[in-house]
Amino acid sequence: MAVKGEVGWTRRTPEGAKLKVIARRFGGDWHFYHQVQRFDDWEPVKDAPIEDWLELLDAVERRMHRRKHSPQDVAHVRRRLIEKFPEHKFD
């Protein structure tokens, strides 16, 4: 079972390998970690790519409807996304 405030998903690297990604809410901010294989350690990701931030936003929005995240969490992720990637236009 996942830690409360943790969101996880799987994506592919540019080389085609699977990469497990989790984002944890800690200290008022989101921290990203990735794992290449099942028993590897979770490695912190200093600057998460925009794909991970968009996946996090999608997951938090879906979980908000099930009352697992608040509308403030969605607003916080949107705000951080705009701060980190000002060159992109978001809806």
CSV table of C-alpha atoms in Angstrom, one decimal, residues 21 48-58:
chain,number,residue,atom,x,y,z
A,21,VAL,CA,8.2,7.0,-10.9
A,48,ALA,CA,11.7,16.1,-12.8
A,49,PRO,CA,10.8,16.4,-16.5
A,50,ILE,CA,7.6,18.0,-17.6
A,51,GLU,CA,6.1,14.6,-18.5
A,52,ASP,CA,6.3,13.6,-14.8
A,53,TRP,CA,4.7,16.9,-13.6
A,54,LEU,CA,1.9,16.5,-16.1
A,55,GLU,CA,1.3,12.9,-15.0
A,56,LEU,CA,1.3,14.1,-11.4
A,57,LEU,CA,-1.3,16.8,-12.2
A,58,ASP,CA,-3.5,14.3,-14.0
